[in-house]
Tab-separated table of C-alpha atoms and ligand atoms in Angstrom:
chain	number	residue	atom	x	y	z
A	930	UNK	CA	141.079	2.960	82.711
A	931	UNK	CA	138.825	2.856	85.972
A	932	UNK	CA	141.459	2.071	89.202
A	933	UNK	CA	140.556	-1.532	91.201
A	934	UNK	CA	139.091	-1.079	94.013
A	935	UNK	CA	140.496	-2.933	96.672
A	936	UNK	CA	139.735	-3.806	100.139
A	937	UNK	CA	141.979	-5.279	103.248
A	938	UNK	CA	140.512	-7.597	105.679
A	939	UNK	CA	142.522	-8.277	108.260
A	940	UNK	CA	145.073	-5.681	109.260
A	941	UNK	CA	147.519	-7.223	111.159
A	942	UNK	CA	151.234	-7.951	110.424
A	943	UNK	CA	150.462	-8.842	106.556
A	944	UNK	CA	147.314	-6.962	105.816
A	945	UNK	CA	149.035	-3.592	106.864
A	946	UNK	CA	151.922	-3.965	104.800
A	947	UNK	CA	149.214	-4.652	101.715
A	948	UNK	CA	146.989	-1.887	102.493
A	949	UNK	CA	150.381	0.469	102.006
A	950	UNK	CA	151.139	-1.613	98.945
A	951	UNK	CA	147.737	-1.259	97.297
A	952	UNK	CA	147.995	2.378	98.198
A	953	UNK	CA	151.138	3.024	96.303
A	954	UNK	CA	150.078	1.669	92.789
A	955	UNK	CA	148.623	3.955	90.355
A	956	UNK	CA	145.961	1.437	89.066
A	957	UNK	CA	144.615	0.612	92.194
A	958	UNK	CA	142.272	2.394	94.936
A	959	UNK	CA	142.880	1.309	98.464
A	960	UNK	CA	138.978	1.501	99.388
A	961	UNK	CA	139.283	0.335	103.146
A	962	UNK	CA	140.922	-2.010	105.511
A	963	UNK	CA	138.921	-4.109	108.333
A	964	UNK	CA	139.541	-4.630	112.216
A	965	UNK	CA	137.377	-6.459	114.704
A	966	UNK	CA	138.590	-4.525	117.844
A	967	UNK	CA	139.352	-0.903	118.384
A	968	UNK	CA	142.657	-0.567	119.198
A	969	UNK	CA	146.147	0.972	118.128
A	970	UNK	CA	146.133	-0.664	114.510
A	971	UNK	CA	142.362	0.805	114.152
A	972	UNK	CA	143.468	3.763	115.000
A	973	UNK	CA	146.472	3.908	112.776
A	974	UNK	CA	144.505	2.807	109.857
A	975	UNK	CA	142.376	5.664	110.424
A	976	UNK	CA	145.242	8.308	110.589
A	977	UNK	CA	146.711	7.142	107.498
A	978	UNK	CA	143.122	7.898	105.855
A	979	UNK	CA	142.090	4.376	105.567
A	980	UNK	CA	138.542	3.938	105.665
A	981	UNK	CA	137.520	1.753	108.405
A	982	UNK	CA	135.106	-1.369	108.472
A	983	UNK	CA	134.393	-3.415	111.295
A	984	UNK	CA	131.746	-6.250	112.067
A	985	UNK	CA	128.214	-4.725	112.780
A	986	UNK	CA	128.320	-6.242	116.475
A	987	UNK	CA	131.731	-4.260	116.741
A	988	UNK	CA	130.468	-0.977	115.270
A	989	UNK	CA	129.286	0.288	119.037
A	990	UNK	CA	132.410	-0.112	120.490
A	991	UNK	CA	134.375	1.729	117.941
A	992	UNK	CA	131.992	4.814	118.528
A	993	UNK	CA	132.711	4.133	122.124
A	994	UNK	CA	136.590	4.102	121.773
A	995	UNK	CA	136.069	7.410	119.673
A	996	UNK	CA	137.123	5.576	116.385
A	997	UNK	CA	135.338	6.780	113.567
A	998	UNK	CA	134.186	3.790	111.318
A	999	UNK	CA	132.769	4.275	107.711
A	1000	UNK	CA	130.950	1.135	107.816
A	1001	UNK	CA	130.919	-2.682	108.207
A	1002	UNK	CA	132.862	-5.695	106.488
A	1003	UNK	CA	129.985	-5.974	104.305
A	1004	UNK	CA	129.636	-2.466	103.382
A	1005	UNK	CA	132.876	-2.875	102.093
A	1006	UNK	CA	132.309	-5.688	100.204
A	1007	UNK	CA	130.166	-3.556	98.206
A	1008	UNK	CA	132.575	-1.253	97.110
A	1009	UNK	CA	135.086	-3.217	95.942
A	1010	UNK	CA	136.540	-5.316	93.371
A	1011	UNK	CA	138.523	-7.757	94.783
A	1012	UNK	CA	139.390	-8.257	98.730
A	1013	UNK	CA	142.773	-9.487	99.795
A	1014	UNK	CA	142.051	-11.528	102.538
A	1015	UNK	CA	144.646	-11.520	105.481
A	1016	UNK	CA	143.045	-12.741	108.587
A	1017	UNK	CA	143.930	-15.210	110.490
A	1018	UNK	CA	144.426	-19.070	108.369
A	1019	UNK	CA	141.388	-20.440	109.714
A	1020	UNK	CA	138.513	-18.009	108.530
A	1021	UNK	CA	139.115	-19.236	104.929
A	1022	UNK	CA	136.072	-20.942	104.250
A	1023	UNK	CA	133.629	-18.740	106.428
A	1024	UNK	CA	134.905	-15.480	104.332
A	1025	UNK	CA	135.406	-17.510	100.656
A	1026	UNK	CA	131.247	-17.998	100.714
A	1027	UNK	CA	130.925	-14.261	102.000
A	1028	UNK	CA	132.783	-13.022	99.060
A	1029	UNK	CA	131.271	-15.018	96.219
A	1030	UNK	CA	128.137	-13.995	97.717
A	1031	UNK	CA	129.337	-10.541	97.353
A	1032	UNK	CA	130.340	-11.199	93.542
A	1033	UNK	CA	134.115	-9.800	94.694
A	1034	UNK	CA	137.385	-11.748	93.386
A	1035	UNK	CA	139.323	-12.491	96.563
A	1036	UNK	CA	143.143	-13.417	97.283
A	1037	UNK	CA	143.843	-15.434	100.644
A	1038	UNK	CA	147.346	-16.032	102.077
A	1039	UNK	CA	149.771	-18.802	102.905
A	1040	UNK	CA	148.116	-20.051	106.118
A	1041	UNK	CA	145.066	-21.315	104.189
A	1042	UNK	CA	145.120	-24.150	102.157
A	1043	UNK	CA	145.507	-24.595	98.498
A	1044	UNK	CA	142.154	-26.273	98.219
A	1045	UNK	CA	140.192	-23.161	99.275
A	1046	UNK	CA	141.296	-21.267	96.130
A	1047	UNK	CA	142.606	-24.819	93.920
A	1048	UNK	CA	145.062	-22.173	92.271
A	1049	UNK	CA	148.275	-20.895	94.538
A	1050	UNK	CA	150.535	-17.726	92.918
A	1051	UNK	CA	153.821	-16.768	92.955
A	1052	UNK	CA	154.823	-13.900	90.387
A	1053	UNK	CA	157.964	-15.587	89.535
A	1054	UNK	CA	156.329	-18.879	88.752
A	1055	UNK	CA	153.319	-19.401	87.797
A	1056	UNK	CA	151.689	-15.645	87.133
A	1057	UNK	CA	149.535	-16.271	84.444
A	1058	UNK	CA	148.019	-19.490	86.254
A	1059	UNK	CA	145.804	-16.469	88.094
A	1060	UNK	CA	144.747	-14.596	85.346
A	1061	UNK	CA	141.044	-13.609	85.420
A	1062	UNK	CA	140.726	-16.059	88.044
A	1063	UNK	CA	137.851	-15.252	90.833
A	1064	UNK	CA	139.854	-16.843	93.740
A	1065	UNK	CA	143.460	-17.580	94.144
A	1066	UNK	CA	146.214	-18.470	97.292
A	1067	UNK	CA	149.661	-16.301	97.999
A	1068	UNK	CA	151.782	-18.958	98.721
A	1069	UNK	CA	153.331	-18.338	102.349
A	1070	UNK	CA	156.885	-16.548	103.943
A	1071	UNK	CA	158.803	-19.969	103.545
A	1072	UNK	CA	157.569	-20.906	100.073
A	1073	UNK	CA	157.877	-17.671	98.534
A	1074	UNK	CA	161.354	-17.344	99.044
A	1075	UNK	CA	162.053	-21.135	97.472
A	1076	UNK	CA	160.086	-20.437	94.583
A	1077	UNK	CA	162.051	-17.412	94.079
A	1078	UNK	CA	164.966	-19.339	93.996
A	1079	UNK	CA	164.012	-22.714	92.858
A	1080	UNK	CA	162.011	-22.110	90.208
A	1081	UNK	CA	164.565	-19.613	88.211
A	1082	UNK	CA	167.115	-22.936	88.602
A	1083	UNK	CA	164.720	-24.932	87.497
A	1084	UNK	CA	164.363	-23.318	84.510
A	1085	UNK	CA	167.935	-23.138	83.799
A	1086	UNK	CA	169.597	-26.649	84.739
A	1087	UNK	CA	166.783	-28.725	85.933
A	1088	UNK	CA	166.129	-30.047	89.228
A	1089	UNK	CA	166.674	-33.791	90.071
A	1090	UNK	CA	165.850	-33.300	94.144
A	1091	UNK	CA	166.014	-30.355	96.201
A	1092	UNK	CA	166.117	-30.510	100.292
A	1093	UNK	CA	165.748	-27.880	102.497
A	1094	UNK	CA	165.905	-27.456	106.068
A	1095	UNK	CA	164.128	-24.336	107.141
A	1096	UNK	CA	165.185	-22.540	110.091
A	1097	UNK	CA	162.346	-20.718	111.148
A	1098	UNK	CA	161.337	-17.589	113.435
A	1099	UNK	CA	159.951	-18.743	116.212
A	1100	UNK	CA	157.295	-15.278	116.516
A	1101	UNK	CA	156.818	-12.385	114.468
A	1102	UNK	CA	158.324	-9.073	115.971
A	1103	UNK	CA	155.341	-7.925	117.574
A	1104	UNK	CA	154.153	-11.276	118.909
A	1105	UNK	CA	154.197	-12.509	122.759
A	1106	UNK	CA	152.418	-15.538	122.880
A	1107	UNK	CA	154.121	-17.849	120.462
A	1108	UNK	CA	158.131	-19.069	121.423
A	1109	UNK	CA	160.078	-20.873	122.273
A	1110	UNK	CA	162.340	-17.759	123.508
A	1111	UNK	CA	165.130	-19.999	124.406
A	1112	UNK	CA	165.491	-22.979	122.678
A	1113	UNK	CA	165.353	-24.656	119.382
A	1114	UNK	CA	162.272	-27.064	118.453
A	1115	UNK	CA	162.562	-29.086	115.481
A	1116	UNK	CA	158.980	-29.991	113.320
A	1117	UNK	CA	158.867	-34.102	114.051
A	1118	UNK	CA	156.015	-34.356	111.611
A	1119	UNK	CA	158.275	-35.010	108.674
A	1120	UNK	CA	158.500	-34.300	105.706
A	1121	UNK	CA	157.335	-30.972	106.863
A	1122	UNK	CA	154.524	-29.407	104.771
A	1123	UNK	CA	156.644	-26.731	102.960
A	1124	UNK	CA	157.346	-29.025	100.070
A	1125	UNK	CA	154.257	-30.127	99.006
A	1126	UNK	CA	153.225	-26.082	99.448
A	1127	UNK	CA	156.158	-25.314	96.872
A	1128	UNK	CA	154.239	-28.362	94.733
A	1129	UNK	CA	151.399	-26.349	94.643
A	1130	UNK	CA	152.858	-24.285	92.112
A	1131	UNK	CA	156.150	-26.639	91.112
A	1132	UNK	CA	153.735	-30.058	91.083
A	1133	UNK	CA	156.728	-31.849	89.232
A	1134	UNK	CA	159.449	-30.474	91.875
A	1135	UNK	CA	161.449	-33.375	93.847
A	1136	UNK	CA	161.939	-31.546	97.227
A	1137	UNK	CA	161.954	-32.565	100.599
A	1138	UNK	CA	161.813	-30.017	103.260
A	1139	UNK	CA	162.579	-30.561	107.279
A	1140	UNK	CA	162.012	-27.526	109.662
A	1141	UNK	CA	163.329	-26.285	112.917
A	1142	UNK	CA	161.730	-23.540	115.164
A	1143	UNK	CA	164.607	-20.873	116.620
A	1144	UNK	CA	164.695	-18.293	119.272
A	1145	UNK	CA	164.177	-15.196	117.161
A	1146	UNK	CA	161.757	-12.623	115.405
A	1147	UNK	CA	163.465	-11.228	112.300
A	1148	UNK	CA	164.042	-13.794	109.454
A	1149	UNK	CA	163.503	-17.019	108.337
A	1150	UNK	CA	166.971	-19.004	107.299
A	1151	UNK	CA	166.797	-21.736	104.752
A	1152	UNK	CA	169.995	-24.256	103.903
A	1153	UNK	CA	169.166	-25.619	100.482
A	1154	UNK	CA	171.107	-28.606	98.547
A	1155	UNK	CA	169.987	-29.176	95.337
A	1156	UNK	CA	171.233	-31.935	93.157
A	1157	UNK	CA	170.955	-30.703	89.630
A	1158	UNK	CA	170.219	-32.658	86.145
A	1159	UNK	CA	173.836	-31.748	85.048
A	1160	UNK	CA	176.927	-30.311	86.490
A	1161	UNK	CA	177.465	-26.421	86.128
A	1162	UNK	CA	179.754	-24.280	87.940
A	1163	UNK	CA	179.362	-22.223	91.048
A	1164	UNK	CA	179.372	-18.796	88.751
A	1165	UNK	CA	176.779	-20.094	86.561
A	1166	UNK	CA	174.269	-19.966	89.558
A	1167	UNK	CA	175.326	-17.144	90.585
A	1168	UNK	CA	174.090	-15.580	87.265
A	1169	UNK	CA	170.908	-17.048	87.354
A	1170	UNK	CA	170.475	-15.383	91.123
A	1171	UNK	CA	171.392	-12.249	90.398
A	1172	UNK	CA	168.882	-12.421	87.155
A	1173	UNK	CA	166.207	-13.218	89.458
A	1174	UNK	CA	162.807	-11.449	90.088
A	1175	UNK	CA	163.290	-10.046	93.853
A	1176	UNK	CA	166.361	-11.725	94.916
A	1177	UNK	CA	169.227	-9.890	96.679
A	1178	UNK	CA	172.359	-10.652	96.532
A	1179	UNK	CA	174.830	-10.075	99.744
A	1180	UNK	CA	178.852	-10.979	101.194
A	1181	UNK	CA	179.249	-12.003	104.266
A	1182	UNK	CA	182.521	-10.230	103.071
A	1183	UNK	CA	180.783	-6.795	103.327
A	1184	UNK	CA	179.614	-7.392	106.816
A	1185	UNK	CA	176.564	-9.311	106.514
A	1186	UNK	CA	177.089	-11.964	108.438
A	1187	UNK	CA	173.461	-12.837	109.583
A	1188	UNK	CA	169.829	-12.121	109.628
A	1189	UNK	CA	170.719	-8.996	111.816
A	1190	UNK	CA	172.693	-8.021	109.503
A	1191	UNK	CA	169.751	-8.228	106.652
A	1192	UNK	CA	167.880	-6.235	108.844
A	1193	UNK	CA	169.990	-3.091	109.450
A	1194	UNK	CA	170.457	-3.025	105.768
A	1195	UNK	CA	166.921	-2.651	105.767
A	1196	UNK	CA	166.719	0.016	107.856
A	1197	UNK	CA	169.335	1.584	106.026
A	1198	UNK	CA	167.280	1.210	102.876
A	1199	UNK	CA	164.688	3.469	104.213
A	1200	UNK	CA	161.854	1.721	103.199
A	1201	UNK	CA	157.823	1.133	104.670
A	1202	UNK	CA	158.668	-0.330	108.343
A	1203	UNK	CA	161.737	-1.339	107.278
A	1204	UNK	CA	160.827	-4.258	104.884
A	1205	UNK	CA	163.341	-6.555	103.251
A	1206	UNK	CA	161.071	-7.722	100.211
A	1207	UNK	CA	163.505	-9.515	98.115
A	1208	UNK	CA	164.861	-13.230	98.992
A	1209	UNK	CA	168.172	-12.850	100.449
A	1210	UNK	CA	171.301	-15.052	99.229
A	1211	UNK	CA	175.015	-15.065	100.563
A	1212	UNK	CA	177.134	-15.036	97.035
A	1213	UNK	CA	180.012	-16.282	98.988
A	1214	UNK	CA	178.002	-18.951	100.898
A	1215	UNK	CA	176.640	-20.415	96.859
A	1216	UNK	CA	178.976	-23.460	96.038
A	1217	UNK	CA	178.559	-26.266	93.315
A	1218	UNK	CA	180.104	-29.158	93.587
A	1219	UNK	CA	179.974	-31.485	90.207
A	1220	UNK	CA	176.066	-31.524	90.278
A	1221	UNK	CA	174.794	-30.477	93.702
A	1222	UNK	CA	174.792	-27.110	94.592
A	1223	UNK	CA	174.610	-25.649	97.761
A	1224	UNK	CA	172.870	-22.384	99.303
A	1225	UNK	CA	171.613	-19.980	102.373
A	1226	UNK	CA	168.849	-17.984	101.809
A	1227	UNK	CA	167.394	-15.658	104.043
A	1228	UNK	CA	163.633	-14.708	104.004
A	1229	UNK	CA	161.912	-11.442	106.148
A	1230	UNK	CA	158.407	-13.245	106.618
A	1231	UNK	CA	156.734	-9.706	107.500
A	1232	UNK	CA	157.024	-8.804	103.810
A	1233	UNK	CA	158.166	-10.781	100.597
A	1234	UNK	CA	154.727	-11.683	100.364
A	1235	UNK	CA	153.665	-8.055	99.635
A	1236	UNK	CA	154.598	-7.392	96.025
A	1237	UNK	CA	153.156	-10.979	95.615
A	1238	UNK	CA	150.009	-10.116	96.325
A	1239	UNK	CA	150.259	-6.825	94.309
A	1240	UNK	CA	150.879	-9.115	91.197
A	1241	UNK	CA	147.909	-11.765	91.778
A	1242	UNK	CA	145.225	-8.365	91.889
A	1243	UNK	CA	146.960	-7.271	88.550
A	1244	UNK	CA	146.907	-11.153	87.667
A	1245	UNK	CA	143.292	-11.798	88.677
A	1246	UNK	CA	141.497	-8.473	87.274
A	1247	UNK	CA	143.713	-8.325	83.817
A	1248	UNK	CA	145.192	-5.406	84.602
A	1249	UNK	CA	149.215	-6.337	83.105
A	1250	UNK	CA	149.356	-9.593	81.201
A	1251	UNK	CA	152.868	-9.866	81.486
A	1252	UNK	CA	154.560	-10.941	84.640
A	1253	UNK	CA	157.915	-9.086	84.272
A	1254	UNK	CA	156.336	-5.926	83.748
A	1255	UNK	CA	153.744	-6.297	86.621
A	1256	UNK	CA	156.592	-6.910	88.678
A	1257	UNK	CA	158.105	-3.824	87.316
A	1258	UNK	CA	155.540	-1.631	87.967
A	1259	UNK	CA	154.863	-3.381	91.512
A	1260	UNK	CA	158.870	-3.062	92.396
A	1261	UNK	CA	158.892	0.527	91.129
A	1262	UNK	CA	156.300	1.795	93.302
A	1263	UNK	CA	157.781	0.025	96.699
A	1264	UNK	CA	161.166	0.866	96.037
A	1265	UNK	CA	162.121	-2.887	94.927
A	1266	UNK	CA	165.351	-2.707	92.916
A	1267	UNK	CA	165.035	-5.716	90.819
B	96	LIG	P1	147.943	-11.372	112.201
B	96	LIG	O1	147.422	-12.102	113.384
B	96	LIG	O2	149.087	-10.462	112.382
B	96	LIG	O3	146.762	-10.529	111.545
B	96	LIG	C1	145.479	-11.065	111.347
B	96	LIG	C2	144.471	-9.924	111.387
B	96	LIG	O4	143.141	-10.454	111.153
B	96	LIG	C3	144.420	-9.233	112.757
B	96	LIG	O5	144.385	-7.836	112.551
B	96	LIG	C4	143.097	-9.728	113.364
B	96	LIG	O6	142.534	-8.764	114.223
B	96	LIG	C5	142.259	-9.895	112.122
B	96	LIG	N1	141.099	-10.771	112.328
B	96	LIG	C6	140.953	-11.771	113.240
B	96	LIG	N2	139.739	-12.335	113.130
B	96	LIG	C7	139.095	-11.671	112.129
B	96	LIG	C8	137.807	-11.779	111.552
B	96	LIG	N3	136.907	-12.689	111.977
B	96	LIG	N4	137.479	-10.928	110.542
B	96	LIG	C9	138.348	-10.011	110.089
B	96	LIG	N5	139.597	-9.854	110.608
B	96	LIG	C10	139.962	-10.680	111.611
B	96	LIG	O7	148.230	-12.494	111.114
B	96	LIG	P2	149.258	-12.377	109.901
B	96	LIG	O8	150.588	-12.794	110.388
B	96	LIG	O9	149.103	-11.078	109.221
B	96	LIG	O10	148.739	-13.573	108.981
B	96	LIG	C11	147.677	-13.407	108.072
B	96	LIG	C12	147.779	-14.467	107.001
B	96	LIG	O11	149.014	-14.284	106.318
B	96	LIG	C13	147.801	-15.912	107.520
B	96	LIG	O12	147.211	-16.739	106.543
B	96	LIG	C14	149.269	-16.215	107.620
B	96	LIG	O13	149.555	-17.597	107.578
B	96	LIG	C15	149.788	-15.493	106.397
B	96	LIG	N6	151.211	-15.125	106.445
B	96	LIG	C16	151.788	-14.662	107.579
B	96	LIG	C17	153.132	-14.344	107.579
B	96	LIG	C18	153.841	-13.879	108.815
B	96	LIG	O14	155.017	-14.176	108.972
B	96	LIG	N7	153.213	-13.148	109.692
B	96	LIG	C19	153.890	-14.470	106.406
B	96	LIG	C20	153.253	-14.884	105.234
B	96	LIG	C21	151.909	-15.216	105.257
């Protein structure tokens, strides 16, 4: 069977990690990855034997950087299948008309809305919702990991009312404009629109989600009390966890104490720019109480929306009709445990 073609646009924190991704699988063709200014990322792209496509206007001023191009964003959109579309969340509707002009399938990510696409994936949740489909939304960072989590409970014990409080990153890692650096700045537009995001994909979920901006780079943090349809026991949940698609289980017992933690286990793990692609829960911070339970979960917003988006392109163009084993095949070729 003929490989997908697939194309990047946008390679920046998220688009980088899915050009890799796409590269990886062995029934997909990375075909090229787009950048509007010639600069380090261009030039890594190229290096790693991307090709390279860049607005016309732009095309000069690659030449004159001495970046070789192979074409522009539209070229590109003739050679592909399906584009995974990682720019910035505000070019949604501008690039949706450009693609179904093209005739190409295209994924967008979390900072768009679920209107542009009127179907939102997550692998773990709603997989076959995408199938065939010629648009469709990865859900973002924050809802990613409590669909991970929520919807596997769900399943099991049924959720009355779930509430959140998400304690976010204030900037990705490589980011010097956003903050605050010293400081914590709570989101006073409330409820906070995380939970009607998760509703996207869980429409009959009860959950109610506050947020609060901290000083740091590496992880999202999420506290999570969820008042179940009947009372289980604290081992119970831990079962379904550890059953769950891309969740990771760690102690605070073994040392990992905090998101720093998380993230020199991930550099331990030796994978692609030290990713942590699995939802992260503290087994000895899980406690149920009658019927509410009560969790930490840890989410590395750089990356547990890569194998996502791996699984909507084998979603969208038919390629695995089964979830589980997309998410086999997707896990096996980044190093993903379970
Ligand atoms: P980013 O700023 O790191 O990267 C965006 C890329 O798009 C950059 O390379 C930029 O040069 C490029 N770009 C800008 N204008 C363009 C244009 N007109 N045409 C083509 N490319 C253009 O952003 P990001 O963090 O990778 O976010 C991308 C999307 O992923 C957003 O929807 C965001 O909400 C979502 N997302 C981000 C994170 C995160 O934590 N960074 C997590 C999950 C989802």
């Amino acid at each position: 069977m003929a490989k997908i073609r697939v194309g990047v646009n946008g390679f920046g924190t998220i688009g980088k990690r899915v050009a890799t991704a796409v590269a990886l699988q062995d029934d997909m063709e990375l075909i090229g990855v787009t950048k509007t200014r010639p600069n380090f990322e261009a030039r890594t792209a190229v290096s790693k034997g991307y090709g390279l496509y860049v607005p016309a206007e732009n095309v000069q001023a690659f030449k004159d950087a001495g970046i070789a191009v192979s074409g522009t964003i539209d070229d590109l959109l003739g050679k592909v299948d399906i584009m995974v579309d990682c720019t910035p969340g505000t070019l949604g509707e501008f690039y949706r008309e450009k693609y179904k002009a093209a005739g190409v399938k295209a994924i967008f990510q979390g900072g768009e809305d679920h209107a542009l696409t009127g179907i939102s994936f997550n692998s773990t949740a709603n997989y076959s919702e995408s199938w065939g489909a010629q648009l469709s939304r990865v859900v973002s960072c924050n809802t990613t990991g409590l669909l991970r989590t929520l919807n596997p409970l769900d399943r099991k014990f049924k959720i009355k009312n779930a509430f959140v409080t998400i304690v976010r990153r204030a900037a990705d890692p490589g980011d010097i404009k956003n903050g605050p650096i010293n400081g914590l700045e709570p989101s006073v537009k409330l409820p906070t629109h995380h939970g009607p995001d998760v509703q996207s994909i869980m429409p009959w979920l009860n959950i109610n989600t506050m947020a609060v901006k901290a000083s740091t780079t590496l992880m999202h943090l999420h506290t999570v009390v969820v008042q179940l349809a009947s009372e289980t026991t604290t081992e119970e949940v831990l079962e379904v966890f550890r059953n769950a698609p891309r969740v990771r289980m760690v102690s605070s017992k073994d040392g990992i104490k905090c998101t720093a933690n998380i993230m020199e286990l991930a550099r331990e793990l030796g994978r692609d720019r030290s990713d942590m692609y699995e939802i992260i829960v503290w087994e000895d911070g899980v406690k149920v109480v009658g019927n509410t339970l009560y969790y930490y979960q840890a989410v590395h917003q750089e990356s547990d929306v890569i194998p996502e988006n791996i699984d909507c392109i084998r979603s969208m163009c038919k390629l695995e009709q089964d979830a589980a084993a997309s998410q086999a095949k997707t896990n096996k070729a980044m190093g993903i445990s379970q």
